[in-house]
Structures are given as C-alpha cells and as structure tokens.
Amino acid sequence: MFKKVLIANRGEIALRVHRACKELGISTVAVHSTADEDAMHVHLADESVCIGPPQAAQSYLNIPAIVAACEITGANAVHPGYGFLSENARFAEIIAEHSMTFIGPTADHIRLMGDKIAAKKAVSDAGIPVVPGSDGGITDDAEAIRVAREIGCPVLIKAAAGGGGRGMKVAQTEADISLALSSARTEAKAAFGDDAVYLEKFLGQPRHIEVQVIADSQGNVVHLGERDCSLQRRHQKVLEEAPSPALSAEQRSEIGAIVTKAVSTLGYLGVGTVEFLFEDGKFYFIEMNTRLQVEHPITEMVTGLDLVKEQIRVAAGEPLGYNQNDITFNGHAIECRINAEHPRTFAPSPGTIVDFHVPGGLGVRLDSAAYAGYKIPPHYDSLIGKLIISADDREACLARLERALSEFVISGINTTIPLFSELLQAQDFRDGNYDIHWLERFIETQQDES
Ligand code: MV4
C-alpha cells in the first residue's frame, strides 16, 4: 500500500480522498493555490504545498508545480479527484514517468475514452449497445446524408473531442444536415482544436443512466449498479439517485452484466462510469468517464462500499477480494448538489459563509469542505457541498430529504438549497417521472411563478 498520497484537487473531493487515505493508514499531501490557504483540505492534510496563484491554469492544472510538490514531499501516488487533471492522459503518463502511481486507469484508457469516436467503436466491439449512427468520423455532406437516410432524422452531430454537451448540433431534417455539420466542425475546431465529428440518431426524451464499475489489476471486474442523473441544467447535474426509478432489478443486472464483460474485455483498471441514454426500455452508450465521479456517494450508500478506498486499493495492486455475487443493493440514495448560486437565476454567489448549520441524523451525509466563516473564492466551480440521503426505499428517502433540507441553514451567500425543497413539491419528481429535459422546464415554470 502507498505510504503517502498527494491529492491534486480542492474542495469537498480533496477532503473525501483525504478521509479514505486516513482510514487506509496513508499520509496525505494537499496542494493549494494562494486563494485556498484557508481551505479545509489544506488544514486537514498531513502536509501541504502551495502550487501557484488562484487561476486554476496556474495551480490545480499546473503539472510541473504538482510534480515538484510530489518530489518535495516524497509522495508515492497521486489522486486527481474529478475535474482538473483527472482525465488528462498526459498527466497520468508524467506521474508514471516519475515512478509514482496515478490513482486511476492507464493513460491509454483515458486517451481512448477521451476520443468519443474511438470510445464508441471500442465499447461497441466489446458488446455495449450504442446509439445508431456513423461508423466513425464524418467529413462530407454526402456521407452524413447517407447515414441520416439509413437511421432516420432527427440526427445529432457531435464532436469527437467533446463530451459534456459541448459542440453538439441537431439536424431535424435532411435539409439541415449541411449547416449542422459545418457549424459543428467549426465549433469543435475552436473549442478543442480538433474538428472531427460523428453523427447519431437524436433521442428526444431519454433518461441519463450511468453504470459504475470497478476493476482490479488481476482482471476482476464488478458493477455497482446504476445512478439516474437525468436531473440536469445546462449539462450540470443537479440531483442524482440510485437506483434509477426507471429500472427493474432484471434490467439492472442485464445492463450490469453487459458493462462488466465489456470493461473486462477492454482490460480497464480502477473505477469507471459507463454513461447511457435510456429510452423506451433500451440503453444507448454515450460516453465512458475514467474518473471518480461527483455523484459516487449514492453508489456507496446503496452498496456499502467505500469507492475511494477501493479505488486506492486497486491502484496499489490489491485484488478486489469480492465478486459480483457479493455485491448487494440496499435501499435508496439521493444526492443534492448544493451550489453557491442563486436558487432561481443560478448566478454565482461567492463570498463569506456566516451561519453553517448542517442537518444530521440517520441516513444524512454531508460531503463538504465548507465551514462557518469560510470565504468561497470566485475562481472555481460553485459546488460547496453534497447532501446525500439514504433510506430503505425511495419514499422514505424523499421524506428524509425534506426533513434534512428543513434543518439546513447556510447564510451570507445564496445557495441552491431552496431549489430542492421546491423540487420535492413536484408530482413528476415524486413519481420518478422525468427525463433529461424535465428539470429545465421545471425551473422555467418556477421562475414564471415568482
Ligand atoms: C445525445 C442526446 C440525444 N441523442 N445523444 C449531452 C451531453 C453528452 N454527454 C451527450 N448528450 C446528449 N447526447 C443522442 N444521440 C441528448 C444529449 C443531452 C443530454 C444527455 C444527458 C444528460 C443531459 C442532456 C441534456 C441535453 C442533451
């Protein structure tokens, strides 16, 4: 096992990784920008190194500064958290070149899944169902129109280097294809420096359902069930739940078995998430994330596994020590992302937290690096905490969530806490009846009411 892990991140996830390390007997190194001198991850870590000015490009994304911090402190491994350098294949390679372990998959797997065209082909070859569309990249109108005739309109043009919704263009009819293709290519070139695009059937009302997997270096792979992440705003997840209200136990084990087999075929190592669109009872692969995800705690609550400890153990070469039959799914879990934003306009609200009174009790978990008196810097994303509720079933989970939200007090800044109380009043949400577009429509109607 590693003696010392450097945590190349900030905020709640840096704390989350620190906690897992401590329980494994590993000492921790925090890195931080000058804006984060008073951050909780810096206070709790065994050692800390300042790696640069507030701008992420000069600190949390500054590879030479992070490698220097590793060498100064003698870290054996680096945990990248999510965001920042977590899916940077070159960073993973550089860590390995410096005789340290990158806590994550191989650089080759990160690179493969970063290229959405190559990823789709690889997972499809490994048996995962994908959205009907072009076999590879699309360059000319004639080819795009040929594929669109085959699968039917509407179609979607996506950037190979994209993901997270950037660089997508819908063509409702054949006549729209030429413009969609050229504008997608131009946007992809500008955003990613790569104009490669591909074409897919456009699915109108899918849910976003993702399957969590973990693989060790001996070739053992298990899936840890799914998360329903359909409640999003502008490609930012807002609330996630496990299990999905839309899946039966049979559908879960069926897609789980397909994903497990494919991940094993690919020779993948570590934690990973296979993202699907789910419509009319069918799964369609969209992307694979090669990192620990923000919403991993809901999977922890329903499986009883500490995903970060498991991730560190397999990175250190330890075997999983259990198989699929040992994994059981118990109860229901919901995560609410608490952002420092206005609950109706979503305008960022950095500043100093005055009161910070957090809910507690059975089935209430708060993953946060915030505290009373903490000054939220304006330089980073607005996530200040994740309220994670678990209970025996979805009904009890919703009741517990309502109770926990009513106890939660954060003053001095705006937060998205009130949004979740409003969401609990919506019958569609209570019924689990929502798709990827539902939340944006809900927010619009709430705004009309105020
Ligand atoms: C799609 C789609 C409909 N049809 N692909 C958006 C983010 C990227 N990861 C994939 N995305 C989508 N791909 C086909 N063929 C609709 C979306 C999409 C979406 C997906 C998941 C969650 C929220 C979304 C919001 C808008 C569009």
Coordinates of C-alpha atoms and ligand atoms in Angstrom, one line a residue:
M1 CA 0.0 0.0 0.0
F2 CA 1.1 3.6 -0.6
K3 CA 2.7 5.4 2.3
K4 CA 1.9 8.9 1.1
V5 CA -0.7 10.2 -1.4
L6 CA -0.7 13.7 -3.0
I7 CA -4.2 14.9 -3.6
A8 CA -4.2 17.0 -6.7
N9 CA -7.6 18.7 -6.1
R10 CA -9.5 21.0 -3.8
G11 CA -12.9 21.4 -2.1
E12 CA -15.1 18.5 -1.0
I13 CA -13.4 15.9 -3.1
A14 CA -9.9 16.7 -1.7
L15 CA -11.4 16.1 1.7
R16 CA -13.2 12.9 0.5
V17 CA -9.8 11.5 -0.7
H18 CA -8.0 12.6 2.5
R19 CA -10.6 10.7 4.6
A20 CA -10.2 7.5 2.6
C21 CA -6.4 7.8 2.9
K22 CA -6.5 8.2 6.6
E23 CA -8.6 5.1 7.0
L24 CA -6.1 3.2 5.0
G25 CA -3.2 4.4 7.1
I26 CA -1.8 6.6 4.3
S27 CA -0.4 10.0 5.0
T28 CA -1.7 12.9 2.8
V29 CA -0.3 15.9 0.9
A30 CA -2.6 18.7 0.0
V31 CA -1.7 21.1 -2.8
H32 CA -3.4 24.5 -3.0
S33 CA -3.5 27.8 -4.8
T34 CA -2.9 31.1 -2.9
A35 CA -6.7 31.5 -2.9
D36 CA -7.1 28.3 -0.9
E37 CA -4.6 28.9 2.0
D38 CA -7.6 28.6 4.5
A39 CA -9.3 25.7 2.7
M40 CA -10.3 22.7 4.8
H41 CA -8.3 20.2 2.7
V42 CA -5.2 22.2 3.5
H43 CA -5.9 22.2 7.2
L44 CA -6.7 18.5 7.5
A45 CA -3.9 17.1 5.3
D46 CA -0.7 16.0 6.9
E47 CA 1.4 18.3 4.7
S48 CA 0.6 21.0 2.2
V49 CA 2.3 22.7 -0.7
C50 CA 1.3 26.0 -2.4
I51 CA 1.4 25.4 -6.1
G52 CA 0.5 28.7 -7.6
P53 CA -1.8 31.7 -8.0
P54 CA -5.7 31.4 -7.9
Q55 CA -6.3 30.8 -11.6
A56 CA -6.6 27.0 -12.0
A57 CA -4.4 27.0 -15.1
Q58 CA -1.6 28.2 -12.9
S59 CA -2.3 26.0 -9.9
Y60 CA -4.6 22.9 -10.0
L61 CA -3.8 22.4 -13.7
N62 CA -0.1 23.2 -13.3
I63 CA 1.6 19.8 -14.0
P64 CA 5.2 20.9 -13.3
A65 CA 4.2 22.5 -10.0
I66 CA 2.3 19.4 -8.9
V67 CA 5.1 17.1 -9.9
A68 CA 7.5 19.3 -8.0
A69 CA 5.2 19.1 -4.9
C70 CA 5.3 15.3 -5.2
E71 CA 9.1 15.2 -5.3
I72 CA 9.5 17.7 -2.4
T73 CA 7.2 15.6 -0.2
G74 CA 8.1 12.1 -1.4
A75 CA 4.6 11.1 -2.4
N76 CA 4.2 7.6 -3.9
A77 CA 0.9 8.2 -5.6
V78 CA -1.4 11.0 -6.9
H79 CA -5.1 11.1 -6.6
P80 CA -6.6 13.5 -9.1
G81 CA -10.2 13.7 -7.8
Y82 CA -12.6 14.8 -10.5
G83 CA -12.3 17.7 -13.0
F84 CA -8.9 19.4 -13.2
L85 CA -6.3 16.8 -14.3
S86 CA -8.4 13.7 -13.6
E87 CA -8.9 12.8 -17.3
N88 CA -5.6 14.2 -18.6
A89 CA -3.8 11.2 -20.2
R90 CA -0.5 13.1 -20.4
F91 CA -0.6 13.9 -16.6
A92 CA -1.2 10.2 -15.9
E93 CA 1.9 9.4 -18.1
I94 CA 4.1 12.0 -16.4
I95 CA 3.2 10.7 -12.9
A96 CA 4.2 7.2 -14.1
E97 CA 7.4 8.6 -15.7
H98 CA 8.3 10.0 -12.2
S99 CA 8.0 6.5 -10.7
M100 CA 4.7 7.3 -8.9
T101 CA 1.2 5.8 -9.3
F102 CA -1.6 7.7 -10.8
I103 CA -4.7 6.6 -8.9
G104 CA -6.9 5.9 -12.0
P105 CA -6.8 3.9 -15.2
T106 CA -3.9 3.8 -17.6
A107 CA -3.1 6.8 -19.8
D108 CA -4.1 4.7 -22.8
H109 CA -7.6 4.1 -21.4
I110 CA -8.0 7.8 -20.5
R111 CA -7.0 8.7 -24.1
L112 CA -9.2 6.1 -25.7
M113 CA -12.3 7.3 -23.8
G114 CA -11.4 10.9 -24.4
D115 CA -11.8 10.3 -28.2
K116 CA -15.6 9.8 -28.4
I117 CA -15.4 8.2 -31.8
A118 CA -12.7 5.7 -30.8
A119 CA -14.5 5.1 -27.5
K120 CA -17.8 4.3 -29.2
K121 CA -16.2 1.8 -31.5
A122 CA -14.2 0.2 -28.7
V123 CA -17.2 -0.3 -26.4
S124 CA -19.4 -1.4 -29.3
D125 CA -16.9 -4.0 -30.3
A126 CA -16.9 -5.1 -26.7
G127 CA -20.7 -5.7 -26.7
I128 CA -22.1 -2.5 -25.3
P129 CA -25.2 -1.1 -27.2
V130 CA -24.5 2.3 -28.8
V131 CA -26.7 4.9 -30.5
P132 CA -27.2 4.1 -34.2
G133 CA -25.1 6.4 -36.3
S134 CA -21.9 6.8 -38.4
D135 CA -19.3 4.1 -38.0
G136 CA -16.5 6.6 -37.5
G137 CA -16.0 10.3 -38.2
I138 CA -18.0 12.2 -40.8
T139 CA -16.3 14.6 -43.2
D140 CA -18.6 15.3 -46.1
D141 CA -22.3 16.1 -46.5
A142 CA -23.0 13.2 -48.8
E143 CA -21.8 10.7 -46.2
A144 CA -23.8 12.4 -43.5
I145 CA -26.9 12.4 -45.6
R146 CA -26.4 8.7 -46.5
V147 CA -26.2 7.8 -42.8
A148 CA -29.1 10.0 -41.9
R149 CA -31.3 8.3 -44.5
E150 CA -30.3 4.9 -43.1
I151 CA -31.2 5.8 -39.5
G152 CA -33.8 8.5 -40.0
C153 CA -33.9 12.1 -38.8
P154 CA -33.6 13.9 -36.5
V155 CA -29.8 13.3 -36.1
L156 CA -27.2 14.9 -33.9
I157 CA -23.7 15.9 -34.9
K158 CA -21.2 15.5 -32.0
A159 CA -17.5 16.5 -31.6
A160 CA -15.1 13.6 -31.2
A161 CA -13.2 15.7 -28.6
G162 CA -16.4 16.8 -27.0
G163 CA -18.4 15.4 -24.2
G164 CA -20.4 17.1 -21.5
G165 CA -22.6 18.5 -24.2
R166 CA -20.2 20.9 -25.9
G167 CA -20.2 21.1 -29.7
M168 CA -23.5 19.3 -30.5
K169 CA -25.8 20.2 -33.3
V170 CA -29.2 18.8 -34.1
A171 CA -30.5 18.4 -37.7
Q172 CA -34.2 18.0 -37.7
T173 CA -34.4 17.1 -41.4
E174 CA -32.0 16.2 -44.2
A175 CA -32.0 19.8 -45.3
D176 CA -30.5 20.9 -42.0
I177 CA -27.5 18.5 -42.2
S178 CA -25.1 20.5 -44.3
L179 CA -25.3 23.5 -41.9
A180 CA -25.3 21.4 -38.7
L181 CA -22.2 19.6 -40.0
S182 CA -20.2 22.7 -40.9
S183 CA -21.1 24.6 -37.8
A184 CA -20.3 21.6 -35.5
R185 CA -16.9 21.2 -37.2
T186 CA -16.2 24.9 -36.8
E187 CA -17.2 24.9 -33.2
A188 CA -15.3 21.7 -32.4
K189 CA -12.1 23.2 -34.0
A190 CA -12.5 26.4 -32.0
A191 CA -13.3 24.7 -28.7
F192 CA -11.0 21.6 -28.8
G193 CA -8.5 22.3 -31.7
D194 CA -10.0 19.2 -33.4
D195 CA -12.8 19.3 -36.0
A196 CA -13.5 15.6 -36.0
V197 CA -17.3 14.9 -35.7
Y198 CA -19.6 12.0 -35.8
L199 CA -23.3 11.5 -36.4
E200 CA -26.0 9.8 -34.3
K201 CA -29.7 9.3 -34.2
F202 CA -31.1 12.1 -31.9
L203 CA -33.0 10.7 -29.0
G204 CA -35.8 13.0 -27.9
Q205 CA -36.8 12.1 -24.3
P206 CA -34.1 9.9 -22.8
R207 CA -33.1 9.5 -19.2
H208 CA -29.4 9.7 -18.3
I209 CA -28.5 6.4 -16.6
E210 CA -24.9 5.5 -15.8
V211 CA -23.3 2.3 -14.6
Q212 CA -20.5 2.3 -12.0
V213 CA -17.7 -0.3 -12.4
I214 CA -14.5 -1.1 -10.6
A215 CA -11.7 -3.4 -11.9
D216 CA -8.5 -4.6 -10.3
S217 CA -5.2 -5.4 -11.9
Q218 CA -5.9 -9.1 -11.8
G219 CA -8.7 -8.8 -14.2
N220 CA -11.6 -8.9 -11.8
V221 CA -14.5 -6.6 -12.6
V222 CA -17.7 -5.9 -10.8
H223 CA -20.5 -3.4 -11.5
L224 CA -22.0 -1.4 -8.6
G225 CA -25.4 -0.7 -10.2
E226 CA -26.6 2.5 -11.8
R227 CA -27.3 6.1 -11.0
D228 CA -30.1 8.1 -12.6
C229 CA -28.6 11.6 -13.4
S230 CA -31.4 12.9 -15.6
L231 CA -32.0 16.0 -13.5
Q232 CA -29.5 18.4 -15.1
R233 CA -29.4 22.1 -16.0
R234 CA -27.1 23.2 -18.9
H235 CA -25.3 19.9 -18.7
Q236 CA -24.6 20.3 -15.0
K237 CA -26.1 17.5 -12.8
V238 CA -28.3 18.9 -10.0
L239 CA -29.7 15.8 -8.3
E240 CA -28.8 12.1 -8.7
E241 CA -30.4 9.0 -7.4
A242 CA -29.7 5.3 -7.0
P243 CA -31.3 3.1 -8.0
S244 CA -33.0 4.6 -11.1
P245 CA -36.8 4.8 -10.6
A246 CA -37.0 3.6 -14.2
L247 CA -35.2 0.3 -14.0
S248 CA -36.3 -3.1 -12.8
A249 CA -33.8 -5.5 -11.0
E250 CA -33.7 -7.6 -14.2
Q251 CA -32.8 -4.5 -16.4
R252 CA -30.1 -3.6 -13.8
S253 CA -28.4 -7.0 -13.8
E254 CA -28.7 -7.2 -17.6
I255 CA -27.0 -3.9 -18.4
G256 CA -24.6 -4.5 -15.4
A257 CA -23.5 -7.8 -16.9
I258 CA -23.0 -6.3 -20.4
V259 CA -20.9 -3.5 -19.0
T260 CA -18.9 -5.7 -16.7
K261 CA -18.0 -8.1 -19.6
A262 CA -17.0 -5.1 -21.9
V263 CA -14.9 -3.4 -19.2
S264 CA -13.1 -6.8 -18.7
T265 CA -12.5 -7.2 -22.4
L266 CA -11.1 -3.7 -22.6
G267 CA -8.6 -4.6 -19.8
Y268 CA -9.7 -1.5 -17.8
L269 CA -8.3 -0.8 -14.3
G270 CA -9.8 1.3 -11.5
V271 CA -13.2 2.9 -11.1
G272 CA -15.1 4.0 -14.2
T273 CA -18.6 5.0 -15.3
V274 CA -20.4 4.0 -18.4
E275 CA -23.0 6.6 -19.4
F276 CA -26.1 5.7 -21.3
L277 CA -29.2 7.3 -22.7
F278 CA -32.2 5.2 -21.7
E279 CA -35.3 5.5 -23.9
D280 CA -38.3 3.1 -24.5
G281 CA -36.6 0.4 -22.3
K282 CA -33.4 0.4 -24.3
F283 CA -29.8 1.5 -23.4
Y284 CA -27.6 3.5 -25.7
F285 CA -24.0 4.2 -24.8
I286 CA -22.9 7.8 -24.9
E287 CA -19.5 8.1 -23.0
M288 CA -17.3 6.5 -20.5
N289 CA -15.8 8.5 -17.7
T290 CA -12.5 7.3 -16.5
R291 CA -12.5 9.1 -13.1
L292 CA -14.2 9.1 -9.8
Q293 CA -17.4 11.0 -10.2
V294 CA -19.0 13.7 -8.1
E295 CA -22.1 11.5 -7.5
H296 CA -20.2 8.4 -6.4
P297 CA -21.6 8.7 -2.8
I298 CA -25.1 7.5 -3.7
T299 CA -23.5 4.3 -5.0
E300 CA -21.6 4.0 -1.7
M301 CA -24.8 4.3 0.2
V302 CA -26.6 1.6 -1.7
T303 CA -23.7 -0.9 -1.9
G304 CA -22.0 -0.2 1.4
L305 CA -18.6 0.1 -0.3
D306 CA -16.1 3.0 0.1
L307 CA -15.4 3.7 -3.6
V308 CA -12.4 5.9 -2.9
K309 CA -10.8 3.3 -0.6
E310 CA -11.5 0.6 -3.2
Q311 CA -10.0 2.8 -5.9
I312 CA -6.8 3.4 -3.9
R313 CA -6.6 -0.3 -3.1
V314 CA -6.8 -1.5 -6.7
A315 CA -4.4 1.3 -7.8
A316 CA -1.9 -0.2 -5.3
G317 CA -2.3 -3.6 -7.0
E318 CA -4.6 -5.2 -4.4
P319 CA -7.3 -7.6 -5.7
L320 CA -10.9 -6.6 -5.2
G321 CA -11.4 -9.6 -2.9
Y322 CA -15.1 -10.0 -3.8
N323 CA -17.1 -10.9 -6.9
Q324 CA -20.5 -9.8 -8.4
N325 CA -22.4 -12.2 -6.2
D326 CA -21.0 -10.4 -3.1
I327 CA -22.5 -7.1 -4.2
T328 CA -25.9 -6.3 -2.9
F329 CA -28.1 -3.3 -3.4
N330 CA -29.8 -1.9 -0.4
G331 CA -32.4 0.9 -0.1
H332 CA -32.3 4.2 -2.0
A333 CA -30.0 7.2 -2.0
I334 CA -30.3 10.7 -3.4
E335 CA -27.6 13.4 -3.8
C336 CA -28.4 17.1 -3.9
R337 CA -25.6 19.3 -5.2
I338 CA -25.5 22.4 -3.0
N339 CA -24.0 25.2 -5.1
A340 CA -23.1 28.8 -4.0
E341 CA -25.6 30.1 -6.6
H342 CA -28.9 32.0 -6.5
P343 CA -31.7 29.2 -6.4
R344 CA -33.7 30.8 -9.3
T345 CA -31.2 32.6 -11.5
F346 CA -28.2 30.4 -10.8
A347 CA -25.9 33.5 -10.6
P348 CA -22.7 32.5 -8.8
S349 CA -22.6 33.7 -5.2
P350 CA -19.0 33.7 -3.9
G351 CA -18.4 35.4 -0.5
T352 CA -18.2 34.5 3.2
I353 CA -20.4 31.9 4.8
V354 CA -21.8 33.3 8.0
D355 CA -24.0 30.6 9.6
F356 CA -23.4 27.0 8.6
H357 CA -25.8 24.6 10.4
V358 CA -25.9 21.2 8.8
P359 CA -28.6 18.6 9.1
G360 CA -27.8 15.2 10.7
G361 CA -29.3 12.0 11.9
L362 CA -29.7 8.6 10.4
G363 CA -29.2 8.4 6.6
V364 CA -28.0 12.0 6.3
R365 CA -24.4 12.6 5.0
L366 CA -22.9 15.9 4.0
D367 CA -19.7 15.9 1.9
S368 CA -18.4 19.4 2.1
A369 CA -15.3 21.4 2.8
A370 CA -17.2 24.5 3.8
Y371 CA -17.5 25.9 7.4
A372 CA -18.9 29.0 9.1
G373 CA -16.5 31.9 8.3
Y374 CA -15.2 30.2 5.2
K375 CA -14.7 32.6 2.2
I376 CA -15.7 31.0 -1.1
P377 CA -13.2 32.1 -3.7
P378 CA -14.6 33.2 -7.0
H379 CA -12.1 31.3 -9.1
Y380 CA -13.5 27.8 -9.1
D381 CA -16.8 25.9 -9.6
S382 CA -19.7 26.7 -7.3
L383 CA -20.2 23.3 -5.6
I384 CA -20.0 23.8 -1.8
G385 CA -21.4 20.5 -0.6
K386 CA -23.3 17.4 -1.5
L387 CA -26.2 16.4 0.7
I388 CA -26.5 12.6 0.4
I389 CA -29.6 11.0 1.8
S390 CA -30.2 7.3 2.2
A391 CA -33.2 5.3 3.4
D392 CA -34.9 1.9 3.0
D393 CA -36.8 2.9 -0.1
R394 CA -37.4 5.9 -2.3
E395 CA -40.5 7.1 -0.4
A396 CA -38.6 7.2 2.9
C397 CA -35.6 8.8 1.2
L398 CA -37.8 11.7 -0.1
A399 CA -39.3 12.2 3.4
R400 CA -35.8 12.2 4.9
L401 CA -34.6 14.6 2.3
E402 CA -37.4 17.0 3.0
R403 CA -36.6 16.8 6.8
A404 CA -32.9 17.3 6.2
L405 CA -33.4 20.3 3.9
S406 CA -35.6 22.0 6.5
E407 CA -32.7 21.8 9.0
F408 CA -30.1 23.1 6.7
V409 CA -29.0 26.7 7.2
I410 CA -26.4 28.5 5.2
S411 CA -26.3 32.3 5.4
G412 CA -24.1 35.0 4.0
I413 CA -24.3 33.6 0.5
N414 CA -27.0 32.3 -1.9
T415 CA -27.3 28.6 -2.2
T416 CA -29.4 26.1 -4.3
I417 CA -30.9 24.6 -1.1
P418 CA -34.4 26.1 -1.8
L419 CA -34.5 24.6 -5.3
F420 CA -34.5 21.1 -3.7
S421 CA -37.4 21.9 -1.4
E422 CA -39.4 23.1 -4.5
L423 CA -38.4 20.0 -6.4
L424 CA -39.9 17.9 -3.6
Q425 CA -43.3 19.5 -4.2
A426 CA -43.3 18.5 -7.9
Q427 CA -45.5 15.4 -8.5
D428 CA -43.4 14.2 -11.5
F429 CA -40.3 14.2 -9.4
R430 CA -42.1 12.4 -6.6
D431 CA -43.3 9.8 -9.1
G432 CA -39.8 9.4 -10.6
N433 CA -41.3 10.5 -13.8
Y434 CA -38.6 12.7 -15.5
D435 CA -36.2 12.8 -18.5
I436 CA -33.1 14.8 -19.3
H437 CA -35.2 17.9 -20.2
W438 CA -37.6 17.8 -17.3
L439 CA -35.6 20.0 -14.8
E440 CA -35.0 22.9 -17.2
R441 CA -38.8 23.1 -17.9
F442 CA -39.5 22.9 -14.2
I443 CA -37.1 25.7 -13.4
E444 CA -38.8 27.9 -16.1
T445 CA -42.2 27.3 -14.6
Q446 CA -40.9 28.1 -11.1
Q447 CA -39.4 31.4 -12.5
D448 CA -42.8 32.3 -14.0
E449 CA -44.4 31.9 -10.6
S450 CA -42.0 34.3 -8.9
Ligands
MV4_1 C1 -27.4 12.8 -27.0 C2 -28.8 13.3 -26.8 C3 -29.7 12.8 -27.7 N1 -29.4 11.9 -28.6 N2 -27.2 11.9 -28.0 C4 -25.4 15.7 -23.9 C5 -24.1 15.6 -23.2 C6 -23.4 14.5 -23.8 N3 -22.7 13.7 -22.8 C7 -24.4 13.7 -24.5 N4 -25.6 14.5 -24.6 C8 -26.7 14.1 -25.3 N5 -26.4 13.2 -26.2 C9 -28.2 11.5 -28.8 N6 -27.9 10.6 -29.7 C10 -29.0 14.2 -25.8 C11 -27.9 14.6 -25.0 C12 -28.3 15.5 -24.0 C13 -28.2 15.2 -22.6 C14 -27.7 14.0 -22.2 C15 -27.5 13.6 -20.9 C16 -28.0 14.5 -19.9 C17 -28.5 15.7 -20.3 C18 -28.6 16.1 -21.6 C19 -29.1 17.3 -21.9 C20 -29.2 17.7 -23.3 C21 -28.8 16.8 -24.3

